[in-house]
Amino acid sequence: MQKQLSFRSLLFAFGTLLLLCFALTACAVKNPAPEHATVTGTALYRERIMLPPDAELTIRLLDVSLADAPAKTLGVQVIPSPGNPPYAFSVAYDPAEIDPRHTYSVAADIRVNGKLLFITDTHYSVITRGASNTAELVLIKVQ
């Protein structure tokens, strides 16, 4: 009888332990992936001119991985009447859309009534391939 009681006690203890493990696993709080991340930085141009009040600065986060194909836009920030440079920006994007094998870039332009005045002509890498989530953009005047 003593052996049978010990076996039952052991079986009960094992079952209780197993049930406790399942309960703790079910109650574990998992940190969800953030819904949005940001690329931040500044944009400026070197010319010593003021923009008209109806100017508009647009910053875009682009997936530039595919050659001979248009870049895919992942995030945009539009700053109306930006004032004087430098311009701080923060472009939100969905981290679930980021593929670590791809290349991402930030580009900017300034327009007045749809007419292009300034644009970036340099690739500013962000997010993957060792790049950070910040960029310092220099725009050039369009002739």
PDB file of C-alpha atoms in Angstrom:
ATOM      1  CA  MET A   1       0.000   0.000   0.000  1.00  0.00           C
ATOM      2  CA  GLN A   2       2.872   2.334   0.801  1.00  0.00           C
ATOM      3  CA  LYS A   3       4.366   1.963  -2.734  1.00  0.00           C
ATOM      4  CA  GLN A   4       1.004   2.644  -4.329  1.00  0.00           C
ATOM      5  CA  LEU A   5       0.500   5.778  -2.243  1.00  0.00           C
ATOM      6  CA  SER A   6       3.960   7.100  -3.105  1.00  0.00           C
ATOM      7  CA  PHE A   7       3.356   6.535  -6.811  1.00  0.00           C
ATOM      8  CA  ARG A   8      -0.003   8.332  -6.609  1.00  0.00           C
ATOM      9  CA  SER A   9       1.571  11.214  -4.701  1.00  0.00           C
ATOM     10  CA  LEU A  10       4.338  11.463  -7.283  1.00  0.00           C
ATOM     11  CA  LEU A  11       1.835  11.356 -10.144  1.00  0.00           C
ATOM     12  CA  PHE A  12      -0.307  14.037  -8.472  1.00  0.00           C
ATOM     13  CA  ALA A  13       2.745  16.264  -7.870  1.00  0.00           C
ATOM     14  CA  PHE A  14       3.886  15.864 -11.492  1.00  0.00           C
ATOM     15  CA  GLY A  15       0.394  16.664 -12.814  1.00  0.00           C
ATOM     16  CA  THR A  16       0.157  19.730 -10.581  1.00  0.00           C
ATOM     17  CA  LEU A  17       3.573  20.926 -11.728  1.00  0.00           C
ATOM     18  CA  LEU A  18       2.628  20.409 -15.376  1.00  0.00           C
ATOM     19  CA  LEU A  19      -0.644  22.285 -14.896  1.00  0.00           C
ATOM     20  CA  LEU A  20       1.196  25.126 -13.162  1.00  0.00           C
ATOM     21  CA  CYS A  21       3.676  25.374 -16.071  1.00  0.00           C
ATOM     22  CA  PHE A  22       0.829  25.595 -18.587  1.00  0.00           C
ATOM     23  CA  ALA A  23      -0.905  28.262 -16.507  1.00  0.00           C
ATOM     24  CA  LEU A  24       2.250  30.371 -16.229  1.00  0.00           C
ATOM     25  CA  THR A  25       2.926  30.054 -19.946  1.00  0.00           C
ATOM     26  CA  ALA A  26      -0.611  31.162 -20.763  1.00  0.00           C
ATOM     27  CA  CYS A  27      -0.291  34.170 -18.456  1.00  0.00           C
ATOM     28  CA  ALA A  28       3.087  35.261 -19.795  1.00  0.00           C
ATOM     29  CA  VAL A  29       2.954  38.770 -21.215  1.00  0.00           C
ATOM     30  CA  LYS A  30       4.573  39.072 -24.585  1.00  0.00           C
ATOM     31  CA  ASN A  31       5.800  42.443 -25.775  1.00  0.00           C
ATOM     32  CA  PRO A  32       4.117  43.107 -29.103  1.00  0.00           C
ATOM     33  CA  ALA A  33       6.174  44.537 -31.938  1.00  0.00           C
ATOM     34  CA  PRO A  34       5.826  48.302 -32.112  1.00  0.00           C
ATOM     35  CA  GLU A  35       3.183  49.464 -34.551  1.00  0.00           C
ATOM     36  CA  HIS A  36       5.351  52.301 -35.793  1.00  0.00           C
ATOM     37  CA  ALA A  37       8.986  53.216 -35.775  1.00  0.00           C
ATOM     38  CA  THR A  38      10.553  56.443 -37.004  1.00  0.00           C
ATOM     39  CA  VAL A  39      13.418  57.719 -39.084  1.00  0.00           C
ATOM     40  CA  THR A  40      14.534  61.110 -37.806  1.00  0.00           C
ATOM     41  CA  GLY A  41      17.031  63.748 -38.797  1.00  0.00           C
ATOM     42  CA  THR A  42      17.462  67.163 -40.317  1.00  0.00           C
ATOM     43  CA  ALA A  43      17.275  68.556 -43.823  1.00  0.00           C
ATOM     44  CA  LEU A  44      18.910  71.739 -45.064  1.00  0.00           C
ATOM     45  CA  TYR A  45      20.102  73.573 -48.144  1.00  0.00           C
ATOM     46  CA  ARG A  46      23.237  75.704 -48.304  1.00  0.00           C
ATOM     47  CA  GLU A  47      21.905  78.655 -50.280  1.00  0.00           C
ATOM     48  CA  ARG A  48      21.256  81.732 -48.171  1.00  0.00           C
ATOM     49  CA  ILE A  49      17.722  82.377 -49.373  1.00  0.00           C
ATOM     50  CA  MET A  50      14.370  82.369 -47.655  1.00  0.00           C
ATOM     51  CA  LEU A  51      11.588  80.130 -48.893  1.00  0.00           C
ATOM     52  CA  PRO A  52       8.243  81.652 -49.820  1.00  0.00           C
ATOM     53  CA  PRO A  53       5.492  81.063 -47.231  1.00  0.00           C
ATOM     54  CA  ASP A  54       3.695  78.598 -49.514  1.00  0.00           C
ATOM     55  CA  ALA A  55       6.719  76.275 -49.768  1.00  0.00           C
ATOM     56  CA  GLU A  56       6.336  72.639 -48.773  1.00  0.00           C
ATOM     57  CA  LEU A  57       9.055  70.243 -47.608  1.00  0.00           C
ATOM     58  CA  THR A  58       8.412  66.535 -48.230  1.00  0.00           C
ATOM     59  CA  ILE A  59      10.539  63.776 -46.678  1.00  0.00           C
ATOM     60  CA  ARG A  60      10.086  60.182 -47.909  1.00  0.00           C
ATOM     61  CA  LEU A  61      11.318  56.846 -46.586  1.00  0.00           C
ATOM     62  CA  LEU A  62      11.939  54.633 -49.627  1.00  0.00           C
ATOM     63  CA  ASP A  63      12.709  50.972 -50.313  1.00  0.00           C
ATOM     64  CA  VAL A  64      15.328  51.330 -53.057  1.00  0.00           C
ATOM     65  CA  SER A  65      16.261  47.652 -53.297  1.00  0.00           C
ATOM     66  CA  LEU A  66      15.027  46.913 -56.799  1.00  0.00           C
ATOM     67  CA  ALA A  67      17.134  48.215 -59.663  1.00  0.00           C
ATOM     68  CA  ASP A  68      15.208  49.424 -62.710  1.00  0.00           C
ATOM     69  CA  ALA A  69      12.024  49.764 -60.657  1.00  0.00           C
ATOM     70  CA  PRO A  70      10.435  52.707 -58.874  1.00  0.00           C
ATOM     71  CA  ALA A  71      11.205  52.941 -55.173  1.00  0.00           C
ATOM     72  CA  LYS A  72       8.433  51.878 -52.811  1.00  0.00           C
ATOM     73  CA  THR A  73       7.396  54.628 -50.372  1.00  0.00           C
ATOM     74  CA  LEU A  74       7.092  53.367 -46.772  1.00  0.00           C
ATOM     75  CA  GLY A  75       6.533  56.680 -45.011  1.00  0.00           C
ATOM     76  CA  VAL A  76       6.097  60.383 -45.756  1.00  0.00           C
ATOM     77  CA  GLN A  77       6.223  63.577 -43.746  1.00  0.00           C
ATOM     78  CA  VAL A  78       5.043  66.833 -45.311  1.00  0.00           C
ATOM     79  CA  ILE A  79       6.020  70.089 -43.620  1.00  0.00           C
ATOM     80  CA  PRO A  80       4.068  73.072 -44.943  1.00  0.00           C
ATOM     81  CA  SER A  81       5.726  76.504 -44.640  1.00  0.00           C
ATOM     82  CA  PRO A  82       8.929  75.028 -43.179  1.00  0.00           C
ATOM     83  CA  GLY A  83      10.603  78.376 -42.433  1.00  0.00           C
ATOM     84  CA  ASN A  84      14.394  78.536 -42.303  1.00  0.00           C
ATOM     85  CA  PRO A  85      16.748  75.539 -42.355  1.00  0.00           C
ATOM     86  CA  PRO A  86      17.714  73.242 -40.789  1.00  0.00           C
ATOM     87  CA  TYR A  87      14.409  71.372 -40.731  1.00  0.00           C
ATOM     88  CA  ALA A  88      13.870  68.581 -38.213  1.00  0.00           C
ATOM     89  CA  PHE A  89      11.871  65.623 -39.505  1.00  0.00           C
ATOM     90  CA  SER A  90      10.413  62.383 -38.195  1.00  0.00           C
ATOM     91  CA  VAL A  91       9.011  59.894 -40.708  1.00  0.00           C
ATOM     92  CA  ALA A  92       6.874  57.113 -39.218  1.00  0.00           C
ATOM     93  CA  TYR A  93       6.853  53.650 -40.788  1.00  0.00           C
ATOM     94  CA  ASP A  94       5.586  50.159 -40.055  1.00  0.00           C
ATOM     95  CA  PRO A  95       8.514  47.963 -38.903  1.00  0.00           C
ATOM     96  CA  ALA A  96       6.701  44.884 -40.245  1.00  0.00           C
ATOM     97  CA  GLU A  97       7.335  46.217 -43.770  1.00  0.00           C
ATOM     98  CA  ILE A  98      11.123  46.215 -43.284  1.00  0.00           C
ATOM     99  CA  ASP A  99      13.058  43.376 -44.895  1.00  0.00           C
ATOM    100  CA  PRO A 100      16.622  43.177 -43.502  1.00  0.00           C
ATOM    101  CA  ARG A 101      17.856  42.118 -46.948  1.00  0.00           C
ATOM    102  CA  HIS A 102      16.573  45.339 -48.557  1.00  0.00           C
ATOM    103  CA  THR A 103      18.098  48.803 -48.797  1.00  0.00           C
ATOM    104  CA  TYR A 104      16.251  51.865 -47.507  1.00  0.00           C
ATOM    105  CA  SER A 105      16.868  55.523 -48.155  1.00  0.00           C
ATOM    106  CA  VAL A 106      15.490  58.913 -47.141  1.00  0.00           C
ATOM    107  CA  ALA A 107      14.866  61.565 -49.808  1.00  0.00           C
ATOM    108  CA  ALA A 108      13.545  65.118 -49.611  1.00  0.00           C
ATOM    109  CA  ASP A 109      12.286  67.875 -51.863  1.00  0.00           C
ATOM    110  CA  ILE A 110      10.950  71.402 -51.496  1.00  0.00           C
ATOM    111  CA  ARG A 111       8.201  72.634 -53.809  1.00  0.00           C
ATOM    112  CA  VAL A 112       6.238  75.839 -54.226  1.00  0.00           C
ATOM    113  CA  ASN A 113       2.853  75.405 -55.912  1.00  0.00           C
ATOM    114  CA  GLY A 114       4.076  72.101 -57.334  1.00  0.00           C
ATOM    115  CA  LYS A 115       7.283  73.600 -58.781  1.00  0.00           C
ATOM    116  CA  LEU A 116      10.446  71.840 -57.602  1.00  0.00           C
ATOM    117  CA  LEU A 117      12.978  74.201 -55.944  1.00  0.00           C
ATOM    118  CA  PHE A 118      15.300  71.867 -53.986  1.00  0.00           C
ATOM    119  CA  ILE A 119      15.921  68.117 -53.979  1.00  0.00           C
ATOM    120  CA  THR A 120      18.326  65.582 -52.486  1.00  0.00           C
ATOM    121  CA  ASP A 121      20.702  64.118 -55.060  1.00  0.00           C
ATOM    122  CA  THR A 122      22.524  61.774 -52.689  1.00  0.00           C
ATOM    123  CA  HIS A 123      21.554  58.360 -51.330  1.00  0.00           C
ATOM    124  CA  TYR A 124      21.022  58.563 -47.540  1.00  0.00           C
ATOM    125  CA  SER A 125      20.917  54.997 -46.200  1.00  0.00           C
ATOM    126  CA  VAL A 126      18.801  54.204 -43.144  1.00  0.00           C
ATOM    127  CA  ILE A 127      17.529  51.237 -41.099  1.00  0.00           C
ATOM    128  CA  THR A 128      19.338  48.206 -42.602  1.00  0.00           C
ATOM    129  CA  ARG A 129      22.842  47.152 -43.622  1.00  0.00           C
ATOM    130  CA  GLY A 130      24.440  48.819 -40.623  1.00  0.00           C
ATOM    131  CA  ALA A 131      22.696  52.186 -41.124  1.00  0.00           C
ATOM    132  CA  SER A 132      20.968  53.972 -38.260  1.00  0.00           C
ATOM    133  CA  ASN A 133      17.483  55.456 -38.092  1.00  0.00           C
ATOM    134  CA  THR A 134      18.815  58.991 -38.478  1.00  0.00           C
ATOM    135  CA  ALA A 135      19.939  61.014 -41.487  1.00  0.00           C
ATOM    136  CA  GLU A 136      21.291  64.486 -42.170  1.00  0.00           C
ATOM    137  CA  LEU A 137      20.000  65.506 -45.618  1.00  0.00           C
ATOM    138  CA  VAL A 138      21.456  68.207 -47.841  1.00  0.00           C
ATOM    139  CA  LEU A 139      19.186  69.455 -50.633  1.00  0.00           C
ATOM    140  CA  ILE A 140      20.507  71.129 -53.786  1.00  0.00           C
ATOM    141  CA  LYS A 141      18.860  73.933 -55.739  1.00  0.00           C
ATOM    142  CA  VAL A 142      17.197  72.877 -58.975  1.00  0.00           C
ATOM    143  CA  GLN A 143      18.343  74.992 -61.942  1.00  0.00           C
TER     144      GLN A 143
END
